[in-house]
Short mmCIF file of C-alpha atoms in Angstrom, two decimals:
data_model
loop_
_atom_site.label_atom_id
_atom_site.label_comp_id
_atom_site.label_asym_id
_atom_site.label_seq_id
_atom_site.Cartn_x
_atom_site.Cartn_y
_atom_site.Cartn_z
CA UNK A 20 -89.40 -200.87 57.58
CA UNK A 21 -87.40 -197.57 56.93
CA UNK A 22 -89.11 -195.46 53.86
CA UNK A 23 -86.98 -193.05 52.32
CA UNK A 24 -88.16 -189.97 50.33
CA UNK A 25 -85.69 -187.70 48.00
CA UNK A 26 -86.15 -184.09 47.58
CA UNK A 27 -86.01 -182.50 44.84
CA UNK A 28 -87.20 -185.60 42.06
CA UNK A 29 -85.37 -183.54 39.58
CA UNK A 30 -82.54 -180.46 39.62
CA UNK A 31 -81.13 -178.78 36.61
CA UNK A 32 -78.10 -176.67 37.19
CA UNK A 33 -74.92 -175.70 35.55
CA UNK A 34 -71.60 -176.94 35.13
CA UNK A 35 -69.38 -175.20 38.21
CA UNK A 36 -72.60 -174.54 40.18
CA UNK A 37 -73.44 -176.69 43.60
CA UNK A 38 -75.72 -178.89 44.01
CA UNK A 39 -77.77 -180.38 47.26
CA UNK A 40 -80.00 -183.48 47.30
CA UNK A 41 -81.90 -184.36 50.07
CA UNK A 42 -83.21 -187.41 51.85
CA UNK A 43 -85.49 -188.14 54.40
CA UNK A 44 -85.86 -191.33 56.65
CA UNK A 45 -89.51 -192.27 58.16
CA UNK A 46 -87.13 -192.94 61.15
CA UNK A 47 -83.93 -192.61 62.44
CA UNK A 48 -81.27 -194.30 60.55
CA UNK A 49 -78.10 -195.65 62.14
CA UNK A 50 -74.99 -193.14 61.12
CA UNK A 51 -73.11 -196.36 59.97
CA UNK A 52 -75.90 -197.33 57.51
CA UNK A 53 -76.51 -194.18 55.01
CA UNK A 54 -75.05 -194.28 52.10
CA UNK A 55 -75.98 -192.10 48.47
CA UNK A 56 -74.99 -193.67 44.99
CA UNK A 57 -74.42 -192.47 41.45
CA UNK A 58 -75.98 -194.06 38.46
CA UNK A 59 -75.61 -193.18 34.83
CA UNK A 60 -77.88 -194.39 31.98
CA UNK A 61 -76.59 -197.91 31.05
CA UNK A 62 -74.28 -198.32 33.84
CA UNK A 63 -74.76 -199.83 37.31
CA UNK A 64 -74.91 -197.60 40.21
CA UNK A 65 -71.49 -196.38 42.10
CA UNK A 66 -71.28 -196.14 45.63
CA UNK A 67 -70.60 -192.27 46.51
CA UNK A 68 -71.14 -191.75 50.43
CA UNK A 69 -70.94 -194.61 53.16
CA UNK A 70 -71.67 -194.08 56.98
CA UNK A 71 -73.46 -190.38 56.03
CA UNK A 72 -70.37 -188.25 54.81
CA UNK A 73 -66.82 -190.92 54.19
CA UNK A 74 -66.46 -190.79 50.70
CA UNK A 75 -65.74 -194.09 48.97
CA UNK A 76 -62.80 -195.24 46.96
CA UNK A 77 -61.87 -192.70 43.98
CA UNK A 78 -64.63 -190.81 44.89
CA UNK A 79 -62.91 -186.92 44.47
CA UNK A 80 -63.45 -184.66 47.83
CA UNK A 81 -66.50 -182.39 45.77
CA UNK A 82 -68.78 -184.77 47.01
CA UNK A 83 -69.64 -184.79 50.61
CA UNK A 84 -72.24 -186.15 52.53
CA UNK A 85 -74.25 -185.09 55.81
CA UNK A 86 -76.62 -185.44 58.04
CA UNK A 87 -78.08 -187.46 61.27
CA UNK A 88 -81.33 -189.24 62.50
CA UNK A 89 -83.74 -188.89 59.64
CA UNK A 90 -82.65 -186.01 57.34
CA UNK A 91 -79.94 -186.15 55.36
CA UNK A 92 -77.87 -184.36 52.39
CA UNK A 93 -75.42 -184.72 49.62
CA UNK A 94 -73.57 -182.15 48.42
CA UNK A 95 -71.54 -181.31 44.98
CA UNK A 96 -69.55 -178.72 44.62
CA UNK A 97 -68.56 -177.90 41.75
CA UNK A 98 -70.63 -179.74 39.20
CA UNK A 99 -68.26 -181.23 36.38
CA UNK A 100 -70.24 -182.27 33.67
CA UNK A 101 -69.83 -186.40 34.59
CA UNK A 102 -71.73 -185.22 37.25
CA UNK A 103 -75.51 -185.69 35.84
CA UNK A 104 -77.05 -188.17 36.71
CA UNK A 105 -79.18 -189.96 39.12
CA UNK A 106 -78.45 -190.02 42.83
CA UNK A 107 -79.75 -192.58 45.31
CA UNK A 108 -79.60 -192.12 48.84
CA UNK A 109 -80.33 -196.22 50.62
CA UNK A 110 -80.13 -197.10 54.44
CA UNK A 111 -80.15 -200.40 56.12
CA UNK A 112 -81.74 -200.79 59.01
CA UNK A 113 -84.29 -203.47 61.08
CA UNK A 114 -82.00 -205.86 58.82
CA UNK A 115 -83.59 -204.71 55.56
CA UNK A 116 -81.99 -202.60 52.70
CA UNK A 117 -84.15 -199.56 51.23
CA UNK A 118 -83.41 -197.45 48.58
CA UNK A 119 -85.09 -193.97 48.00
CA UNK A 120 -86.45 -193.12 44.61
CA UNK A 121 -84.21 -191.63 43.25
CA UNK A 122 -82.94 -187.53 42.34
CA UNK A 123 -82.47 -186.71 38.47
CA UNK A 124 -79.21 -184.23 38.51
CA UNK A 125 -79.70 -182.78 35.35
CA UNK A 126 -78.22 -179.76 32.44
CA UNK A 127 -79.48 -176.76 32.80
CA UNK B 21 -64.13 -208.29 43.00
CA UNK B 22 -65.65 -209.08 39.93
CA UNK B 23 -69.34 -209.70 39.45
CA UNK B 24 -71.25 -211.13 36.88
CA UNK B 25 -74.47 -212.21 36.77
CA UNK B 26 -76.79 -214.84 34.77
CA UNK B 27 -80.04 -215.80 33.86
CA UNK B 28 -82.46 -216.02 31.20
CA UNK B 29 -83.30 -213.52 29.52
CA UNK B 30 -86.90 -214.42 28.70
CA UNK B 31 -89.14 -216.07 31.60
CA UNK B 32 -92.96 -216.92 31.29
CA UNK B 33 -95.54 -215.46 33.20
CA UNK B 34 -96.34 -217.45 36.28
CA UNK B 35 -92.92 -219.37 36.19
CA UNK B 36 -89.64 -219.46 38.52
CA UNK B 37 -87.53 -216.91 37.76
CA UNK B 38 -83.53 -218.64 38.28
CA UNK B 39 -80.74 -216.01 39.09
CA UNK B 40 -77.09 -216.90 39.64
CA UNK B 41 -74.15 -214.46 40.72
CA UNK B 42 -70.66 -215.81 40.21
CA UNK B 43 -67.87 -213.72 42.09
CA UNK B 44 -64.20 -214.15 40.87
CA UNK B 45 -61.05 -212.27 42.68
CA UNK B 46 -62.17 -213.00 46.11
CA UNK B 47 -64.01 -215.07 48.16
CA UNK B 48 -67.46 -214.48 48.89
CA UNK B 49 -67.57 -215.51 52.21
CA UNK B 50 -68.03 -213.20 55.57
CA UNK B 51 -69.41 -210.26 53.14
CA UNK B 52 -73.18 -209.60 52.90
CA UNK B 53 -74.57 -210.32 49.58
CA UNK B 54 -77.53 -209.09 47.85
CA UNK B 55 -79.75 -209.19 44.71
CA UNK B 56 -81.15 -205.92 43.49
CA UNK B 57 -83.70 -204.87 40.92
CA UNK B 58 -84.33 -202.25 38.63
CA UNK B 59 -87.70 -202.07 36.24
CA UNK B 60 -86.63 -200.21 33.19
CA UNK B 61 -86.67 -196.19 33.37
CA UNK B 62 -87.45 -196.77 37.29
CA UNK B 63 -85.64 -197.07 40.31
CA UNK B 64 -83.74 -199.66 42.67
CA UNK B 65 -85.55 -202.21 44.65
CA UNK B 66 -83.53 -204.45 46.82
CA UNK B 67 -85.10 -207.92 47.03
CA UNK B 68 -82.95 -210.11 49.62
CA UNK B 69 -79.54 -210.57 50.87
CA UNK B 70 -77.60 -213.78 52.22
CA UNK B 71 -74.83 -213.65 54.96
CA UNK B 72 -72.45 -216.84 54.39
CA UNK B 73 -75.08 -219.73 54.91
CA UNK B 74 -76.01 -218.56 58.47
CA UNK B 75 -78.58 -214.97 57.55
CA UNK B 76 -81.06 -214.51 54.82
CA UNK B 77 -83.58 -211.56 54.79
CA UNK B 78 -86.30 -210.55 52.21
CA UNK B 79 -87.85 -207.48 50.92
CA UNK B 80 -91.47 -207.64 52.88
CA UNK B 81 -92.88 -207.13 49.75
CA UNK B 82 -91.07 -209.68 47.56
CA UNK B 83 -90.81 -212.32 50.86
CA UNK B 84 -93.49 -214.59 49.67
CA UNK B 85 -91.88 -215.36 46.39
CA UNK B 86 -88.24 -215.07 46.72
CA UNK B 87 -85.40 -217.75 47.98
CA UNK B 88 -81.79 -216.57 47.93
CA UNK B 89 -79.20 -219.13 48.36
CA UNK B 90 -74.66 -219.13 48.44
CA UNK B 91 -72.34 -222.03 47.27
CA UNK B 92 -69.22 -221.22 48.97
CA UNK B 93 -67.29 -224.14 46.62
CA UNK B 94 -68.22 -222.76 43.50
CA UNK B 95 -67.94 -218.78 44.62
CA UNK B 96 -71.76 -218.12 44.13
CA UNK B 97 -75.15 -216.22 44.92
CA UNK B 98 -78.35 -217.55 43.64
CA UNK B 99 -81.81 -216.54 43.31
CA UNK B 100 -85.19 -217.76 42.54
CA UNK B 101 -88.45 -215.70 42.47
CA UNK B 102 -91.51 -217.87 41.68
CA UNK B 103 -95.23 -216.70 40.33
CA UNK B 104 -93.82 -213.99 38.08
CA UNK B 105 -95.67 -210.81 36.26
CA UNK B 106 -94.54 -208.31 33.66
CA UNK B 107 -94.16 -206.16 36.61
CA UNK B 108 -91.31 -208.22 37.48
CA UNK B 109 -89.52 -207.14 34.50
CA UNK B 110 -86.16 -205.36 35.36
CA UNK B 111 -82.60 -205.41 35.43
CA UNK B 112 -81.03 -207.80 38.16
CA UNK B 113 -78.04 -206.61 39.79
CA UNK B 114 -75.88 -208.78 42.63
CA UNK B 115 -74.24 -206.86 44.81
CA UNK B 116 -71.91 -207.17 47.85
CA UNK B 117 -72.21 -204.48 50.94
CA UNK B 118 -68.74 -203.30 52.14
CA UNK B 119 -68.62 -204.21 55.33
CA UNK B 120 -70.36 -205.53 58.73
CA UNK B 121 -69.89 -202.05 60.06
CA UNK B 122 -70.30 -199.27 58.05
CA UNK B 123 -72.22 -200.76 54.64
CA UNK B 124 -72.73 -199.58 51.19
CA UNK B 125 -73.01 -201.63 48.14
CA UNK B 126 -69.23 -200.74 46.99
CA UNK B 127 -69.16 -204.06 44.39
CA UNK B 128 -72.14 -204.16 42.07
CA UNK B 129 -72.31 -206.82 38.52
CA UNK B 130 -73.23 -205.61 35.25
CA UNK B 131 -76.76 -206.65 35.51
CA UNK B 132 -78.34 -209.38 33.77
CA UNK B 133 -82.22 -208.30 32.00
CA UNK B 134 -84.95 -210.46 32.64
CA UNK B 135 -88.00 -209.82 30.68
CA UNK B 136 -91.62 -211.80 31.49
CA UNK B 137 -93.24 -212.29 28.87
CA UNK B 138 -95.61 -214.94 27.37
#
């Protein structure tokens, strides 16, 4: 079973800066099978990233995603204030879905 | 796709817990379904998903206590999780993967709150 950690739990920055969330697989993880989400409070979450760094539907080219094997990144550019939140990073792999716990993006 | 799920809201310690996931706008057939699970202020826990009526797989930790089941005729995804605690308290989302090849959870419901409570 694949464990994922996110680094950091919380990040507080401004509007316009960049941010970078990490996560970490206890193995490797299949390039097909990372993906990061968005959640906001009272809303389900919205899938972000799929297969490491292809963006999903609607999903405007400030996000990005990267990464092989076990470590892995998002990336926002350009922070727009709909952009704090929480971010999820999950993986699927041995036939089971994880999540990770979970990165507070947050006002400065 | 859209998603909605249903349930009690209210569910007695040490009882079934009885999920069901009905998907309009396409069929739910040849997609990977799954329920997931969020305990207020926390994060998300995926408990099983169902391939058409041919692959299941369970959480390791929620195996023990969790069925999920599909009715292709009527378009839905059910659940049960028996024996439950107050730490089973959360919001239950269903949620379909995007694809046999490179998967995400692109269609997610609203989430239906189940509290247990005596």
């Amino acid at each position: 079973e694949i464990v994922l950690s996110q680094s950091p739990d919380t990040l507080s920055l401004s509007p316009g800066d960049s941010a970078t969330l990490s996560c970490r697989a206890s193995q490797s993880v299949d390039s097909n099978s990372l993906a990061w989400y968005q959640q906001k409070p009272g809303q389900a979450p919205r899938l972000l990233i799929y297969a490491v760094s292809t963006r999903a539907t609607g999903i405007p080219d400030r996000f990005s995603g990267g990464g092989s094997g076990t470590d892995f990144t998002l990336t926002i550019r350009r922070l727009e204030p709909e952009d704090f939140a929480v971010y999820y990073c999950q993986c699927f792999g041995g036939s089971l879905y994880t999540f990770g716990p979970g990165a507070k993006l947050e006002i400065k | 796709v859209q998603i909605q799920e249903s349930g009690p809201g209210l569910v007695k310690p040490s009882e079934t817990l009885s999920l069901t996931c009905t998907v309009s706008g396409n069929s739910i057939q040849n997609y990977y379904w799954s329920w997931i699970r969020q305990p207020p202020g926390k994060g998300l826990e995926w408990i099983a998903y169902i391939y058409n009526t041919a692959s299941t797989n369970y959480n390791p930790a929620l195996k023990s206590r969790a069925a999920i089941s599909i009715d292709t005729s009527k378009n839905q995804i059910s659940m049960r999780l028996t024996s439950v605690t107050a730490a089973d308290t959360a919001l239950y989302y269903c949620a379909r993967d995007r694809g046999l090849w490179q998967r995400g959870f692109s269609n997610w419901g609203q989430g239906v709150l189940v509290t247990v409570s005596s």
